Coordinates of C-alpha atoms in Angstrom, one line a residue:
M1 CA 4.2 25.5 -2.2
E2 CA 2.8 28.9 -1.2
G3 CA 3.1 30.5 2.2
S4 CA 3.8 28.0 5.0
G5 CA 3.5 25.1 2.7
S6 CA 7.2 24.1 2.7
W7 CA 10.4 23.9 4.6
D8 CA 11.3 27.5 3.7
S9 CA 8.8 28.8 6.2
L10 CA 10.5 27.0 9.0
V11 CA 14.0 28.2 8.2
V12 CA 13.1 31.9 8.7
G13 CA 11.5 31.3 12.0
W14 CA 8.3 32.7 13.6
T15 CA 7.8 35.7 15.9
P16 CA 6.4 35.1 19.4
E17 CA 3.2 36.9 18.4
E18 CA 2.8 34.5 15.4
L19 CA 3.5 31.5 17.6
R20 CA 0.8 32.5 20.1
R21 CA -1.7 33.2 17.4
S22 CA -1.0 29.9 15.6
D23 CA -1.1 27.8 18.8
S24 CA -4.5 29.3 19.8
Q25 CA -6.1 28.3 16.5
L26 CA -7.9 25.0 16.1
H27 CA -7.5 25.1 12.3
G28 CA -10.9 23.4 11.9
M29 CA -9.7 20.1 13.3
T30 CA -13.0 19.3 15.0
E31 CA -14.7 18.6 11.6
F32 CA -12.2 15.9 10.8
L33 CA -12.6 14.0 14.1
L34 CA -14.6 10.7 14.3
E35 CA -17.2 10.0 16.9
A36 CA -15.6 9.7 20.4
E37 CA -12.2 10.7 18.9
D38 CA -10.5 13.2 21.2
V39 CA -7.4 15.3 20.6
I40 CA -4.7 14.7 23.1
V41 CA -2.1 17.1 21.8
Q42 CA -1.8 19.4 18.7
G43 CA 1.0 20.9 16.7
H44 CA 0.7 23.8 14.2
G45 CA 2.9 24.7 11.3
V46 CA 4.2 21.1 11.1
V47 CA 5.7 20.0 7.8
L48 CA 5.1 16.6 6.3
V49 CA 8.5 16.1 4.9
N50 CA 7.5 13.4 2.5
T51 CA 5.4 15.8 0.5
D52 CA 7.0 19.1 1.7
E53 CA 3.5 20.3 2.9
A54 CA 2.7 22.3 6.0
G55 CA -0.3 21.6 8.2
T56 CA -1.7 20.8 11.6
L57 CA -0.8 17.6 13.3
A58 CA -2.9 16.2 16.1
V59 CA -2.4 13.1 18.2
T60 CA -5.9 11.7 19.1
N61 CA -7.0 8.6 21.0
F62 CA -7.2 6.9 17.7
R63 CA -4.5 8.2 15.3
I64 CA -2.0 10.8 14.1
L65 CA -4.1 13.2 12.1
F66 CA -2.5 15.6 9.6
V67 CA -4.5 18.4 7.9
S68 CA -3.0 20.6 5.2
E69 CA -2.9 24.3 6.0
V70 CA -3.3 25.1 2.3
S71 CA -6.1 22.7 1.2
Q72 CA -7.7 22.3 4.6
Q73 CA -8.0 18.6 3.8
V74 CA -6.8 15.5 5.6
I75 CA -3.5 14.3 4.1
E76 CA -3.7 10.5 4.1
L77 CA 0.0 9.8 3.9
G78 CA 0.5 11.7 7.1
T79 CA -2.4 10.2 8.9
I80 CA -1.9 6.8 10.6
P81 CA -3.8 4.9 13.3
L82 CA -1.9 4.5 16.5
A83 CA -2.2 0.7 16.4
T84 CA -0.5 0.8 13.0
I85 CA 2.6 2.6 14.3
E86 CA 5.6 0.2 14.8
K87 CA 8.0 2.8 16.2
F88 CA 8.9 6.4 16.2
S89 CA 12.0 8.4 17.0
K90 CA 13.3 12.0 17.1
H91 CA 16.0 13.4 14.8
A92 CA 17.8 16.7 14.3
V93 CA 19.4 17.7 11.1
K94 CA 21.7 20.7 10.8
L95 CA 20.9 23.2 8.1
P96 CA 23.5 24.7 5.8
S97 CA 24.9 28.0 7.1
V98 CA 23.1 31.2 5.8
P99 CA 25.2 34.0 4.3
R100 CA 25.9 36.8 6.9
Q101 CA 24.6 34.5 9.6
S102 CA 27.5 32.0 9.7
N103 CA 27.8 32.4 13.5
K104 CA 24.3 31.1 13.9
T105 CA 23.4 27.4 13.7
S106 CA 20.0 26.1 12.9
S107 CA 18.6 22.6 12.7
R108 CA 15.4 20.8 11.6
R109 CA 13.5 19.1 14.4
L110 CA 12.2 15.9 12.9
L111 CA 9.9 13.1 14.1
Q112 CA 10.1 9.8 12.2
V113 CA 7.1 7.5 12.4
V114 CA 7.5 4.0 11.0
G115 CA 4.3 2.1 10.3
K116 CA 3.5 -1.5 10.1
D117 CA 1.9 -0.8 6.8
M118 CA 5.3 0.0 5.1
R119 CA 5.0 3.7 5.6
T120 CA 7.9 5.8 6.9
I121 CA 6.6 9.3 7.7
M122 CA 8.7 12.3 8.6
F123 CA 7.3 15.4 10.3
G124 CA 9.3 18.6 10.7
F125 CA 8.6 21.0 13.6
R126 CA 9.3 24.7 14.0
P127 CA 12.4 25.6 15.9
K128 CA 12.2 27.2 19.4
T129 CA 9.0 25.4 20.2
K130 CA 8.2 22.4 22.3
Q131 CA 5.6 20.9 19.9
R132 CA 7.8 17.9 18.8
R133 CA 8.3 17.0 22.5
A134 CA 4.6 17.3 23.2
V135 CA 3.7 15.0 20.2
F136 CA 6.5 12.5 21.0
D137 CA 5.4 12.2 24.7
A138 CA 1.8 11.8 23.6
L139 CA 2.8 9.0 21.3
C140 CA 4.8 7.3 24.1
M141 CA 1.8 7.2 26.2
C142 CA -0.8 6.3 23.6
T143 CA 0.7 3.8 21.1
K144 CA 1.1 1.0 23.6
P145 CA -1.8 0.9 26.0
E146 CA -1.7 -1.5 28.9
K147 CA -5.2 -2.8 28.4
L148 CA -7.0 -3.8 25.2
K149 CA -10.0 -1.8 26.3
D150 CA -8.0 1.4 26.0
L151 CA -7.9 1.0 22.2
Y152 CA -10.2 3.3 20.3
V153 CA -12.3 0.4 19.0
F154 CA -13.5 -0.2 22.6
V155 CA -14.4 3.5 23.3
F156 CA -18.1 2.7 23.0
G157 CA -17.8 -0.4 25.3
L158 CA -18.0 -4.0 24.2
S159 CA -19.8 -4.7 21.0
T160 CA -23.5 -5.3 21.3
F161 CA -23.4 -7.5 18.2
K162 CA -24.9 -10.8 19.0
N163 CA -23.7 -14.0 17.4
D164 CA -23.2 -17.7 18.2
D165 CA -20.8 -18.6 20.9
P166 CA -17.3 -19.0 19.4
K167 CA -17.2 -22.6 20.7
L168 CA -20.4 -23.3 18.8
R169 CA -19.0 -21.8 15.6
L170 CA -15.9 -24.1 15.9
L171 CA -18.0 -27.1 16.5
K172 CA -20.1 -26.1 13.4
E173 CA -17.0 -26.2 11.3
Y174 CA -16.0 -29.5 12.7
H175 CA -19.4 -30.9 11.9
R176 CA -19.0 -29.8 8.3
L177 CA -15.5 -31.3 8.0
L178 CA -16.7 -34.6 9.5
G179 CA -19.6 -34.8 7.0
K180 CA -22.3 -34.5 9.6
G181 CA -24.3 -31.7 8.0
S182 CA -25.6 -28.7 9.8
F183 CA -25.0 -28.0 13.5
R184 CA -27.8 -26.7 15.6
A185 CA -27.0 -24.2 18.3
S186 CA -28.7 -24.9 21.6
S187 CA -27.9 -25.1 25.3
T188 CA -26.8 -28.7 24.9
A189 CA -25.1 -28.3 21.6
I190 CA -21.6 -28.1 23.0
G191 CA -21.9 -31.3 24.9
D192 CA -23.5 -33.1 22.0
G193 CA -20.9 -31.7 19.6
L194 CA -18.0 -33.1 21.7
S195 CA -19.3 -36.6 21.2
L196 CA -19.3 -36.4 17.4
S197 CA -17.3 -38.8 15.3
N198 CA -17.3 -40.5 11.9
N199 CA -15.6 -43.6 10.6
W200 CA -12.0 -42.3 11.1
W201 CA -12.0 -39.2 13.3
R202 CA -13.6 -38.0 16.6
I203 CA -13.8 -34.8 18.6
T204 CA -12.2 -34.9 22.0
S205 CA -12.8 -32.6 24.9
I206 CA -9.5 -33.4 26.5
N207 CA -8.5 -29.7 26.3
S208 CA -11.9 -28.4 27.4
S209 CA -10.4 -26.3 30.3
Y210 CA -7.3 -25.4 28.2
A211 CA -5.1 -27.2 30.9
L212 CA -3.4 -29.6 28.5
C213 CA -2.5 -27.0 25.9
P214 CA -3.5 -23.3 26.6
T215 CA -2.9 -22.3 23.0
Y216 CA -5.2 -25.1 21.5
P217 CA -9.0 -24.8 21.2
F218 CA -11.3 -26.4 23.7
A219 CA -12.3 -29.2 21.2
L220 CA -9.9 -31.1 18.9
V221 CA -10.3 -33.5 16.0
V222 CA -8.1 -36.6 16.4
P223 CA -8.0 -40.2 15.0
K224 CA -10.7 -42.3 16.4
S225 CA -8.3 -45.1 17.2
I226 CA -6.3 -42.9 19.7
C227 CA -7.7 -42.6 23.2
D228 CA -7.3 -39.5 25.5
E229 CA -4.7 -41.2 27.7
E230 CA -2.5 -41.6 24.6
L231 CA -3.0 -37.9 23.8
L232 CA -1.7 -37.0 27.2
Q233 CA 1.5 -39.0 26.5
V234 CA 2.0 -37.3 23.2
S235 CA 1.5 -33.8 24.5
S236 CA 4.7 -34.0 26.6
F237 CA 6.7 -34.9 23.5
R238 CA 5.8 -31.9 21.4
G239 CA 6.9 -28.3 21.9
R240 CA 4.5 -26.3 24.0
C241 CA 2.3 -29.4 24.2
R242 CA 1.0 -28.7 20.7
F243 CA 0.6 -32.3 19.7
P244 CA -0.7 -33.5 16.2
V245 CA -4.3 -32.7 15.6
I246 CA -6.5 -32.6 12.5
S247 CA -7.2 -29.2 10.9
W248 CA -8.9 -30.3 7.7
C249 CA -10.1 -33.6 6.2
N250 CA -11.8 -34.7 3.0
H251 CA -14.5 -37.3 2.3
D252 CA -12.0 -40.2 1.7
G253 CA -10.0 -39.9 4.9
A254 CA -7.0 -37.7 3.8
V255 CA -6.2 -35.0 6.3
L256 CA -4.2 -31.9 6.9
A257 CA -2.8 -32.0 10.5
R258 CA -0.8 -29.6 12.5
S259 CA 1.5 -29.7 15.5
S260 CA 4.8 -28.2 16.9
Q261 CA 8.2 -29.9 16.6
P262 CA 8.9 -33.2 18.4
L263 CA 11.2 -33.0 21.4
V264 CA 13.7 -35.5 20.1
G265 CA 16.9 -33.6 21.1
L266 CA 20.4 -34.6 20.2
M267 CA 19.8 -38.2 21.4
S268 CA 16.9 -38.7 18.9
Q269 CA 14.5 -39.7 21.6
R270 CA 11.3 -41.5 20.6
N271 CA 7.7 -41.6 21.9
T272 CA 5.6 -44.6 21.1
A273 CA 2.3 -42.8 21.6
D274 CA 3.4 -39.9 19.3
E275 CA 4.5 -42.4 16.6
K276 CA 1.1 -44.2 16.9
L277 CA -0.9 -41.0 16.7
V278 CA 1.0 -39.8 13.6
A279 CA 0.6 -43.1 11.9
A280 CA -3.1 -43.0 12.6
L281 CA -3.4 -39.8 10.6
C282 CA -3.2 -42.0 7.5
G283 CA -6.7 -43.3 8.3
T284 CA -7.9 -46.3 6.2
P285 CA -6.1 -47.7 3.1
H286 CA -6.7 -45.8 -0.1
K287 CA -7.4 -47.9 -3.3
G288 CA -6.2 -51.1 -1.6
S289 CA -2.8 -49.7 -0.4
R290 CA -1.8 -47.9 2.8
R291 CA -2.2 -44.1 2.5
K292 CA 1.1 -42.3 2.5
L293 CA 1.9 -39.7 5.2
Y294 CA 4.1 -36.7 4.5
I295 CA 5.6 -34.8 7.4
A296 CA 6.1 -31.2 6.1
D297 CA 8.6 -29.5 8.3
A298 CA 8.4 -25.8 7.3
R299 CA 11.9 -25.0 8.4
P300 CA 15.2 -25.3 6.5
R301 CA 16.8 -28.6 7.4
K302 CA 19.8 -27.0 9.1
N303 CA 17.5 -25.0 11.3
A304 CA 15.6 -28.1 12.4
L305 CA 19.0 -29.8 13.2
A306 CA 20.1 -26.7 15.2
N307 CA 16.8 -26.9 17.2
G308 CA 17.9 -30.5 18.2
A309 CA 20.6 -28.9 20.3
M310 CA 17.9 -27.1 22.3
G311 CA 15.8 -30.2 22.8
G312 CA 13.7 -29.9 19.7
G313 CA 14.3 -31.3 16.2
S314 CA 12.4 -33.1 13.5
E315 CA 10.9 -36.6 13.0
S316 CA 12.9 -39.5 11.4
S317 CA 10.9 -41.3 8.6
S318 CA 12.4 -44.6 9.9
N319 CA 10.4 -44.1 13.1
Y320 CA 7.1 -43.0 11.6
F321 CA 5.6 -45.7 9.5
Q322 CA 4.8 -45.1 5.8
S323 CA 6.0 -41.5 6.1
E324 CA 8.3 -39.1 4.3
V325 CA 9.8 -36.0 5.9
V326 CA 10.1 -33.0 3.7
F327 CA 11.7 -29.7 4.7
L328 CA 10.1 -26.7 3.0
G329 CA 12.9 -24.3 3.7
I330 CA 10.9 -21.3 5.0
E331 CA 13.1 -19.1 7.2
N332 CA 12.3 -18.2 10.8
I333 CA 10.7 -15.1 12.2
H334 CA 14.0 -13.4 12.9
T335 CA 14.9 -13.6 9.2
M336 CA 11.4 -12.5 8.1
R337 CA 11.5 -9.5 10.4
E338 CA 14.9 -8.4 9.0
S339 CA 13.6 -8.9 5.4
L340 CA 10.5 -6.9 6.1
A341 CA 12.6 -4.0 7.5
R342 CA 14.7 -4.1 4.3
L343 CA 11.6 -4.0 2.2
R344 CA 10.3 -1.0 4.1
D345 CA 13.6 0.8 3.6
Y346 CA 13.5 0.0 -0.1
L347 CA 10.0 1.4 -0.5
D348 CA 10.9 4.5 1.5
T349 CA 14.1 5.1 -0.6
H350 CA 12.5 4.6 -4.0
G351 CA 8.9 5.7 -3.3
T352 CA 7.4 8.8 -4.8
A353 CA 6.7 10.3 -1.3
S354 CA 9.7 9.1 0.7
S355 CA 10.5 10.3 4.2
D356 CA 13.4 12.5 2.8
G357 CA 11.0 14.2 0.5
M358 CA 13.4 14.0 -2.4
S359 CA 14.3 10.3 -3.1
S360 CA 14.2 10.7 -6.9
F361 CA 16.7 13.5 -6.6
L362 CA 18.9 11.5 -4.3
R363 CA 19.0 8.5 -6.6
N364 CA 20.6 10.7 -9.2
G365 CA 23.4 11.9 -7.0
G366 CA 21.9 15.3 -6.0
W367 CA 22.6 17.2 -2.9
S368 CA 21.0 16.0 0.3
W369 CA 20.6 17.9 3.5
G370 CA 20.6 14.8 5.7
G371 CA 22.8 12.3 3.8
G372 CA 19.8 10.8 2.1
N373 CA 17.1 8.6 3.7
L374 CA 17.2 8.4 7.5
S375 CA 16.5 4.7 7.5
S376 CA 19.7 3.0 8.6
M377 CA 19.6 0.1 6.2
S378 CA 18.5 1.9 3.0
A379 CA 22.1 2.3 1.7
S380 CA 22.5 -1.4 1.5
V381 CA 19.2 -2.1 -0.3
S382 CA 19.5 -1.1 -3.9
T383 CA 17.0 -3.4 -5.5
L384 CA 13.8 -5.1 -4.5
G385 CA 15.5 -8.5 -4.8
D386 CA 18.1 -7.5 -2.1
T387 CA 15.3 -7.4 0.5
G388 CA 14.7 -11.1 0.1
W389 CA 11.0 -10.6 0.7
L390 CA 9.8 -12.0 -2.6
I391 CA 11.8 -15.2 -2.0
H392 CA 10.1 -15.7 1.4
V393 CA 6.6 -15.1 -0.2
Q394 CA 7.5 -17.6 -3.0
S395 CA 8.7 -20.2 -0.5
L396 CA 5.4 -19.9 1.5
L397 CA 3.2 -20.1 -1.6
A398 CA 5.2 -23.0 -3.1
G399 CA 5.1 -24.9 0.2
S400 CA 1.3 -24.5 0.5
A401 CA 0.8 -25.6 -3.1
W402 CA 3.0 -28.7 -2.6
I403 CA 1.0 -29.7 0.5
A404 CA -2.3 -29.2 -1.3
A405 CA -1.0 -31.2 -4.3
R406 CA -0.1 -34.2 -2.1
V407 CA -3.6 -34.3 -0.7
A408 CA -5.4 -33.7 -4.0
K409 CA -3.3 -35.7 -6.3
E410 CA -2.1 -38.6 -4.1
S411 CA -4.9 -38.6 -1.5
A412 CA -2.0 -38.5 1.1
S413 CA -2.2 -37.1 4.6
V414 CA 0.1 -34.3 5.6
L415 CA 1.3 -33.3 9.0
V416 CA 2.6 -29.7 9.0
H417 CA 4.8 -28.1 11.7
C418 CA 7.6 -25.7 12.3
S419 CA 9.1 -25.0 15.7
D420 CA 6.2 -23.8 17.8
G421 CA 3.5 -24.4 15.2
W422 CA 1.7 -21.1 15.1
D423 CA 3.5 -19.0 12.5
R424 CA 4.7 -20.8 9.4
T425 CA 2.5 -23.8 10.3
T426 CA -0.7 -21.7 10.4
Q427 CA 0.2 -19.9 7.1
L428 CA 0.9 -23.2 5.3
V429 CA -2.2 -25.0 6.6
S430 CA -4.5 -22.0 5.9
L431 CA -3.3 -21.5 2.3
A432 CA -3.4 -25.2 1.6
S433 CA -7.0 -25.3 2.9
V434 CA -8.0 -22.5 0.7
L435 CA -6.6 -24.4 -2.3
L436 CA -8.3 -27.6 -1.4
D437 CA -11.7 -26.5 -0.1
P438 CA -13.9 -24.2 -2.1
F439 CA -15.9 -23.3 1.0
Y440 CA -12.9 -21.4 2.4
R441 CA -13.0 -19.2 -0.7
T442 CA -16.4 -17.8 0.3
I443 CA -16.8 -15.0 2.8
E444 CA -18.4 -17.3 5.4
G445 CA -15.8 -20.0 4.8
F446 CA -12.9 -17.6 5.1
Q447 CA -14.2 -16.4 8.4
A448 CA -14.5 -19.9 9.6
L449 CA -10.9 -20.7 8.5
V450 CA -9.4 -17.6 10.2
E451 CA -11.3 -18.3 13.4
K452 CA -10.3 -22.0 13.4
D453 CA -6.7 -22.0 12.4
W454 CA -5.6 -18.6 13.6
L455 CA -7.7 -17.6 16.6
A456 CA -8.7 -21.0 18.1
F457 CA -5.2 -22.4 17.5
G458 CA -3.6 -19.7 19.4
H459 CA -1.7 -17.5 16.9
P460 CA -0.1 -14.8 19.1
F461 CA -1.6 -11.8 17.4
S462 CA -1.1 -9.5 20.4
D463 CA 2.6 -10.5 20.6
R464 CA 3.3 -10.2 16.9
M465 CA 1.5 -6.9 16.5
G466 CA 2.5 -5.3 19.8
F467 CA -1.1 -5.2 21.1
P468 CA -2.1 -5.7 24.7
T469 CA -3.9 -8.9 25.6
V470 CA -7.6 -9.1 26.4
S471 CA -7.1 -9.6 30.1
G472 CA -9.4 -7.2 31.9
I473 CA -12.1 -7.2 29.2
N474 CA -14.2 -9.9 30.7
N475 CA -13.8 -13.1 32.6
T476 CA -15.6 -15.3 30.2
P477 CA -13.2 -17.9 28.6
S478 CA -13.8 -18.4 24.9
E479 CA -11.9 -19.1 21.7
L480 CA -11.6 -15.4 21.1
S481 CA -10.4 -14.4 24.5
R482 CA -7.3 -16.6 25.0
Q483 CA -4.7 -14.3 23.6
S484 CA -3.5 -13.8 27.1
S485 CA -2.4 -17.4 27.1
V486 CA 0.5 -16.4 24.8
G487 CA 1.3 -13.3 26.7
S488 CA 4.3 -15.0 28.4
L489 CA 6.3 -15.0 25.2
S490 CA 8.6 -12.3 26.3
S491 CA 11.3 -13.6 24.1
S492 CA 9.3 -13.0 20.9
P493 CA 11.4 -11.1 18.4
L494 CA 8.4 -9.1 17.2
R495 CA 7.4 -7.5 20.5
M496 CA 8.1 -3.8 19.9
P497 CA 8.4 -1.9 23.2
S498 CA 9.8 1.2 21.5
G499 CA 8.0 4.3 22.9
Y500 CA 6.0 2.3 25.5
F501 CA 6.1 3.7 29.0
G502 CA 3.1 1.7 30.2
F503 CA 0.5 4.5 30.3
S504 CA -3.2 4.1 29.5
F505 CA -5.4 6.5 27.5
S506 CA -7.3 7.4 30.7
S507 CA -4.0 8.5 32.4
V508 CA -3.1 10.6 29.4
L509 CA -6.4 12.4 29.3
L510 CA -6.2 12.9 33.1
K511 CA -2.8 14.6 32.7
M512 CA -4.0 16.8 29.9
D513 CA -6.9 18.0 32.1
K514 CA -4.6 19.1 34.9

């Protein structure tokens, strides 16, 4: 690199006059800003260690923006949206002593940014400046806003795009599944849709106010032979009241159903209403014989047994008529999170633009100024297989294919659940649905699938991704505005409070104006 385009420029230091001149320049950042994107803090002469390139770093209300001082172009590797940042931290690495200046010590001021998209970015700052602290403080205030409306996507206010009510869209998909043709949106459509049924299944409004189960949709498809009073009895026997309901069905009565774990505990408790509901998922006999029911427990068997000690557990095939319980062996979210961290460390260590800036050199035993990659687990991950990630992906795909095969080849019904029924369960049911139903392989169908099985069935996106909930946006309940119902999951392993001090964008901008 020429001029200031490398670490060498930082080692020699800058004069006070050069610092003042650099800090006063905008470096043409304005031309790279999006509409309504505002710069909160800016640093000059910052080095993107991954590529050993100097440039200008800006923290805006949308992203970290890095522009090369040499090419005057945005460097994509060093540019990352705030919502994509998982965590960030400060590091200081001492430099080797310089001849004739052995009495002077120097260090590199580093800021590591870890992204949810597998990136590990390292920025180096000039010594004797406060730029790193200013950037770090801005990230602390901006990466975890208190309110969803503080995200950049809501800068222009709520979207003016008009579409059907989410409830109408859900009922439209239910109409399609029950073989009732098109669904006409009107002022009376919701009431009419809730009375829909076919030979085997019906739509119930028992959860219309979300009082029975706050993480289930307002309308549910259940067996026609099961009354609402029985559904009330079943809800108390399932974790978080997520009782068995139908997610997908075909023309001959086979279904994909979903739920959470039964609360059998160590005493193997039973619930007559639950057993009746699960048995009713078989529908009518198929080809003269009773349809088989598979209960696909997504967890490893040992995990399901361990949950029994905490009041949960799994079904016994002896208590559920014509059923077979199968454990798919997919690990829990704690294991997945650790595996994902190892995968990120592997990619950072062996990537062409790693956060140490010299991963290829390090792999061949060369000298390293910081002992190699700064990621703590990188030394223990030597191959992709060590991360375990591919095994987890394989387990999920194999489980989904197995579920789809039971429905397609045997015309069996399958009830899928894990512990709470919103992570592994949602993934399995969604993938199996894509395999079974060509409609879900279209753009419109995929949208309907995501809205039904992920949004309406209460997947905790805000909790898993570290986003605020929608509280405060509006007071209109809908299938898309109930993420706050899972906001009480404070024990979730994927909540990432690192760097979050509870400030909003408005407070940041107010402070910067003072």
